[in-house]
Amino acid sequence: MGRVICVMLMIALTMVIELYAQELSSKECENLGFTGLALCSDCKTLSDYVKDQELVSDCLKCCVEDSDDSMSKVSYAGVLLEVCMRKLVFYPEIVGFIEEEKEKFPSVKVQYSFNSPPKMIMLDDNGEHAETIRIDNWKREHILQFLRGKLKSATS
């Protein structure tokens, strides 16, 4: 009987480890509604309030461990700020950044895309898509702080 319980515990532990080990691409996470910068502790808090295990599981597949210092050291060569021109009226903070601050960041390009939510597409050294971060609710100072910390040209 004790052996059966031990085997069952090992199976359960293996399932939990697999759950944490599975990671989705940034595009898959974005399609699920999870965008960059989600911390795993946020997913644990989500599980306290939402009883949908599939949602929590998806969150855990898209999150970054809180103690992961490597994320704070990641920097990008450029950014495409993608927005829908028709929806800009609903995002005065982003408009303010584009009109008054963007010229301070030569590696930031604005790309207008119909019906796109405001997001920053982070580019690696080869100009390839590295990560997508939704910025719907960001204030101008948050955008500035993020770009100063993450853009190579802004940090050098």
mmCIF file of C-alpha atoms in Angstrom:
data_model
loop_
_atom_site.group_PDB
_atom_site.id
_atom_site.type_symbol
_atom_site.label_atom_id
_atom_site.label_comp_id
_atom_site.label_asym_id
_atom_site.label_seq_id
_atom_site.Cartn_x
_atom_site.Cartn_y
_atom_site.Cartn_z
ATOM 1 C CA MET A 1 0.000 0.000 0.000
ATOM 2 C CA GLY A 2 2.815 2.447 0.868
ATOM 3 C CA ARG A 3 4.490 1.678 -2.426
ATOM 4 C CA VAL A 4 1.338 2.616 -4.368
ATOM 5 C CA ILE A 5 1.110 5.970 -2.584
ATOM 6 C CA CYS A 6 4.789 6.638 -3.294
ATOM 7 C CA VAL A 7 4.299 5.887 -7.004
ATOM 8 C CA MET A 8 1.202 8.105 -7.120
ATOM 9 C CA LEU A 9 3.122 10.981 -5.492
ATOM 10 C CA MET A 10 5.957 10.580 -7.979
ATOM 11 C CA ILE A 11 3.503 10.676 -10.894
ATOM 12 C CA ALA A 12 1.840 13.808 -9.499
ATOM 13 C CA LEU A 13 5.218 15.474 -8.971
ATOM 14 C CA THR A 14 6.264 14.608 -12.528
ATOM 15 C CA MET A 15 3.069 16.179 -13.890
ATOM 16 C CA VAL A 16 3.696 19.389 -11.944
ATOM 17 C CA ILE A 17 7.290 19.559 -13.183
ATOM 18 C CA GLU A 18 6.137 19.029 -16.769
ATOM 19 C CA LEU A 19 3.577 21.795 -16.333
ATOM 20 C CA TYR A 20 6.310 24.249 -15.301
ATOM 21 C CA ALA A 21 8.773 22.955 -17.894
ATOM 22 C CA GLN A 22 6.465 23.554 -20.842
ATOM 23 C CA GLU A 23 6.959 26.978 -22.309
ATOM 24 C CA LEU A 24 5.136 28.551 -25.198
ATOM 25 C CA SER A 25 6.560 30.929 -27.776
ATOM 26 C CA SER A 26 5.902 34.636 -27.293
ATOM 27 C CA LYS A 27 3.483 34.549 -30.253
ATOM 28 C CA GLU A 28 1.513 31.636 -28.734
ATOM 29 C CA CYS A 29 1.397 33.447 -25.389
ATOM 30 C CA GLU A 30 0.210 36.648 -27.058
ATOM 31 C CA ASN A 31 -2.557 34.710 -28.821
ATOM 32 C CA LEU A 32 -3.654 33.360 -25.429
ATOM 33 C CA GLY A 33 -3.755 36.909 -24.023
ATOM 34 C CA PHE A 34 -0.522 36.697 -22.040
ATOM 35 C CA THR A 35 2.048 39.265 -23.012
ATOM 36 C CA GLY A 36 5.633 39.861 -22.040
ATOM 37 C CA LEU A 37 6.806 40.604 -18.535
ATOM 38 C CA ALA A 38 4.365 38.277 -16.723
ATOM 39 C CA LEU A 39 5.942 36.934 -13.536
ATOM 40 C CA CYS A 40 5.200 33.418 -12.330
ATOM 41 C CA SER A 41 4.193 34.810 -8.946
ATOM 42 C CA ASP A 42 1.393 36.642 -10.789
ATOM 43 C CA CYS A 43 0.174 33.283 -12.125
ATOM 44 C CA LYS A 44 0.180 31.872 -8.604
ATOM 45 C CA THR A 45 -1.889 34.850 -7.442
ATOM 46 C CA LEU A 46 -4.222 34.332 -10.401
ATOM 47 C CA SER A 47 -4.796 30.737 -9.285
ATOM 48 C CA ASP A 48 -6.018 32.031 -5.907
ATOM 49 C CA TYR A 49 -8.819 33.987 -7.574
ATOM 50 C CA VAL A 50 -9.569 32.016 -10.740
ATOM 51 C CA LYS A 51 -10.410 28.344 -10.525
ATOM 52 C CA ASP A 52 -9.805 27.685 -14.241
ATOM 53 C CA GLN A 53 -6.798 25.344 -14.152
ATOM 54 C CA GLU A 54 -6.278 25.556 -17.926
ATOM 55 C CA LEU A 55 -5.945 29.351 -17.711
ATOM 56 C CA VAL A 56 -3.482 29.083 -14.823
ATOM 57 C CA SER A 57 -1.552 26.407 -16.728
ATOM 58 C CA ASP A 58 -1.284 28.677 -19.788
ATOM 59 C CA CYS A 59 -0.139 31.525 -17.559
ATOM 60 C CA LEU A 60 2.604 29.341 -16.068
ATOM 61 C CA LYS A 61 3.775 28.378 -19.562
ATOM 62 C CA CYS A 62 4.174 32.054 -20.488
ATOM 63 C CA CYS A 63 5.686 33.510 -17.328
ATOM 64 C CA VAL A 64 9.189 34.391 -16.207
ATOM 65 C CA GLU A 65 10.463 33.319 -12.794
ATOM 66 C CA ASP A 66 10.643 36.251 -10.386
ATOM 67 C CA SER A 67 14.177 35.409 -9.307
ATOM 68 C CA ASP A 68 15.437 35.260 -12.891
ATOM 69 C CA ASP A 69 17.985 38.078 -12.996
ATOM 70 C CA SER A 70 18.857 37.275 -16.609
ATOM 71 C CA MET A 71 15.676 39.031 -17.836
ATOM 72 C CA SER A 72 16.800 42.336 -16.344
ATOM 73 C CA LYS A 73 20.002 42.104 -18.399
ATOM 74 C CA VAL A 74 18.269 41.404 -21.737
ATOM 75 C CA SER A 75 18.554 44.263 -24.180
ATOM 76 C CA TYR A 76 17.267 44.776 -27.687
ATOM 77 C CA ALA A 77 18.669 46.397 -30.815
ATOM 78 C CA GLY A 78 15.420 48.045 -31.827
ATOM 79 C CA VAL A 79 11.678 48.351 -31.356
ATOM 80 C CA LEU A 80 8.698 48.495 -33.672
ATOM 81 C CA LEU A 81 5.938 50.395 -31.902
ATOM 82 C CA GLU A 82 2.859 48.942 -33.590
ATOM 83 C CA VAL A 83 -0.431 50.800 -33.251
ATOM 84 C CA CYS A 84 -3.690 51.268 -35.111
ATOM 85 C CA MET A 85 -3.968 54.860 -36.290
ATOM 86 C CA ARG A 86 -7.743 54.839 -35.761
ATOM 87 C CA LYS A 87 -7.423 53.648 -32.159
ATOM 88 C CA LEU A 88 -4.696 56.128 -31.172
ATOM 89 C CA VAL A 89 -7.325 58.554 -29.889
ATOM 90 C CA PHE A 90 -7.937 56.073 -27.033
ATOM 91 C CA TYR A 91 -4.243 56.039 -26.035
ATOM 92 C CA PRO A 92 -3.180 59.633 -25.250
ATOM 93 C CA GLU A 93 -0.064 58.453 -23.368
ATOM 94 C CA ILE A 94 1.185 56.601 -26.454
ATOM 95 C CA VAL A 95 0.346 59.579 -28.689
ATOM 96 C CA GLY A 96 2.345 61.804 -26.333
ATOM 97 C CA PHE A 97 5.311 59.450 -26.523
ATOM 98 C CA ILE A 98 5.178 59.295 -30.346
ATOM 99 C CA GLU A 99 4.840 63.067 -30.760
ATOM 100 C CA GLU A 100 7.218 64.283 -28.056
ATOM 101 C CA GLU A 101 9.633 61.522 -27.006
ATOM 102 C CA LYS A 102 10.200 59.105 -29.882
ATOM 103 C CA GLU A 103 12.966 61.156 -31.491
ATOM 104 C CA LYS A 104 15.133 60.469 -28.415
ATOM 105 C CA PHE A 105 15.168 56.801 -29.459
ATOM 106 C CA PRO A 106 16.440 56.441 -33.049
ATOM 107 C CA SER A 107 16.025 52.649 -32.967
ATOM 108 C CA VAL A 108 12.274 52.955 -32.280
ATOM 109 C CA LYS A 109 10.111 52.929 -35.391
ATOM 110 C CA VAL A 110 6.344 53.421 -35.446
ATOM 111 C CA GLN A 111 4.401 50.969 -37.558
ATOM 112 C CA TYR A 112 0.714 51.560 -38.204
ATOM 113 C CA SER A 113 -1.278 48.355 -38.507
ATOM 114 C CA PHE A 114 -5.057 48.262 -38.856
ATOM 115 C CA ASN A 115 -6.864 47.088 -35.712
ATOM 116 C CA SER A 116 -3.624 46.309 -33.862
ATOM 117 C CA PRO A 117 -3.546 46.872 -30.119
ATOM 118 C CA PRO A 118 -0.616 49.063 -29.035
ATOM 119 C CA LYS A 119 2.464 46.907 -28.604
ATOM 120 C CA MET A 120 6.214 46.994 -28.762
ATOM 121 C CA ILE A 121 7.822 44.388 -30.976
ATOM 122 C CA MET A 122 11.321 43.970 -29.603
ATOM 123 C CA LEU A 123 14.003 43.282 -32.217
ATOM 124 C CA ASP A 124 17.252 41.368 -31.796
ATOM 125 C CA ASP A 125 20.627 42.272 -33.334
ATOM 126 C CA ASN A 126 19.522 40.794 -36.680
ATOM 127 C CA GLY A 127 16.344 42.874 -36.766
ATOM 128 C CA GLU A 128 14.262 39.765 -36.070
ATOM 129 C CA HIS A 129 11.240 39.604 -33.748
ATOM 130 C CA ALA A 130 12.442 38.639 -30.266
ATOM 131 C CA GLU A 131 9.469 39.479 -28.048
ATOM 132 C CA THR A 132 6.123 41.284 -28.143
ATOM 133 C CA ILE A 133 4.894 43.419 -25.265
ATOM 134 C CA ARG A 134 1.407 44.911 -25.125
ATOM 135 C CA ILE A 135 1.405 48.477 -23.829
ATOM 136 C CA ASP A 136 -2.327 49.298 -23.789
ATOM 137 C CA ASN A 137 -2.296 50.683 -20.244
ATOM 138 C CA TRP A 138 1.244 52.026 -20.058
ATOM 139 C CA LYS A 139 1.893 55.629 -19.171
ATOM 140 C CA ARG A 140 4.448 57.645 -21.110
ATOM 141 C CA GLU A 141 6.966 57.467 -18.263
ATOM 142 C CA HIS A 142 6.663 53.648 -18.215
ATOM 143 C CA ILE A 143 7.455 53.503 -21.926
ATOM 144 C CA LEU A 144 10.445 55.819 -21.447
ATOM 145 C CA GLN A 145 11.770 53.864 -18.472
ATOM 146 C CA PHE A 146 11.378 50.548 -20.279
ATOM 147 C CA LEU A 147 13.137 51.760 -23.428
ATOM 148 C CA ARG A 148 15.994 53.320 -21.445
ATOM 149 C CA GLY A 149 16.538 50.004 -19.703
ATOM 150 C CA LYS A 150 16.065 47.645 -22.637
ATOM 151 C CA LEU A 151 17.397 49.367 -25.761
ATOM 152 C CA LYS A 152 21.088 48.917 -26.506
ATOM 153 C CA SER A 153 21.412 52.359 -28.047
ATOM 154 C CA ALA A 154 19.715 53.930 -25.002
ATOM 155 C CA THR A 155 21.934 52.061 -22.521
ATOM 156 C CA SER A 156 25.271 52.739 -24.194
#
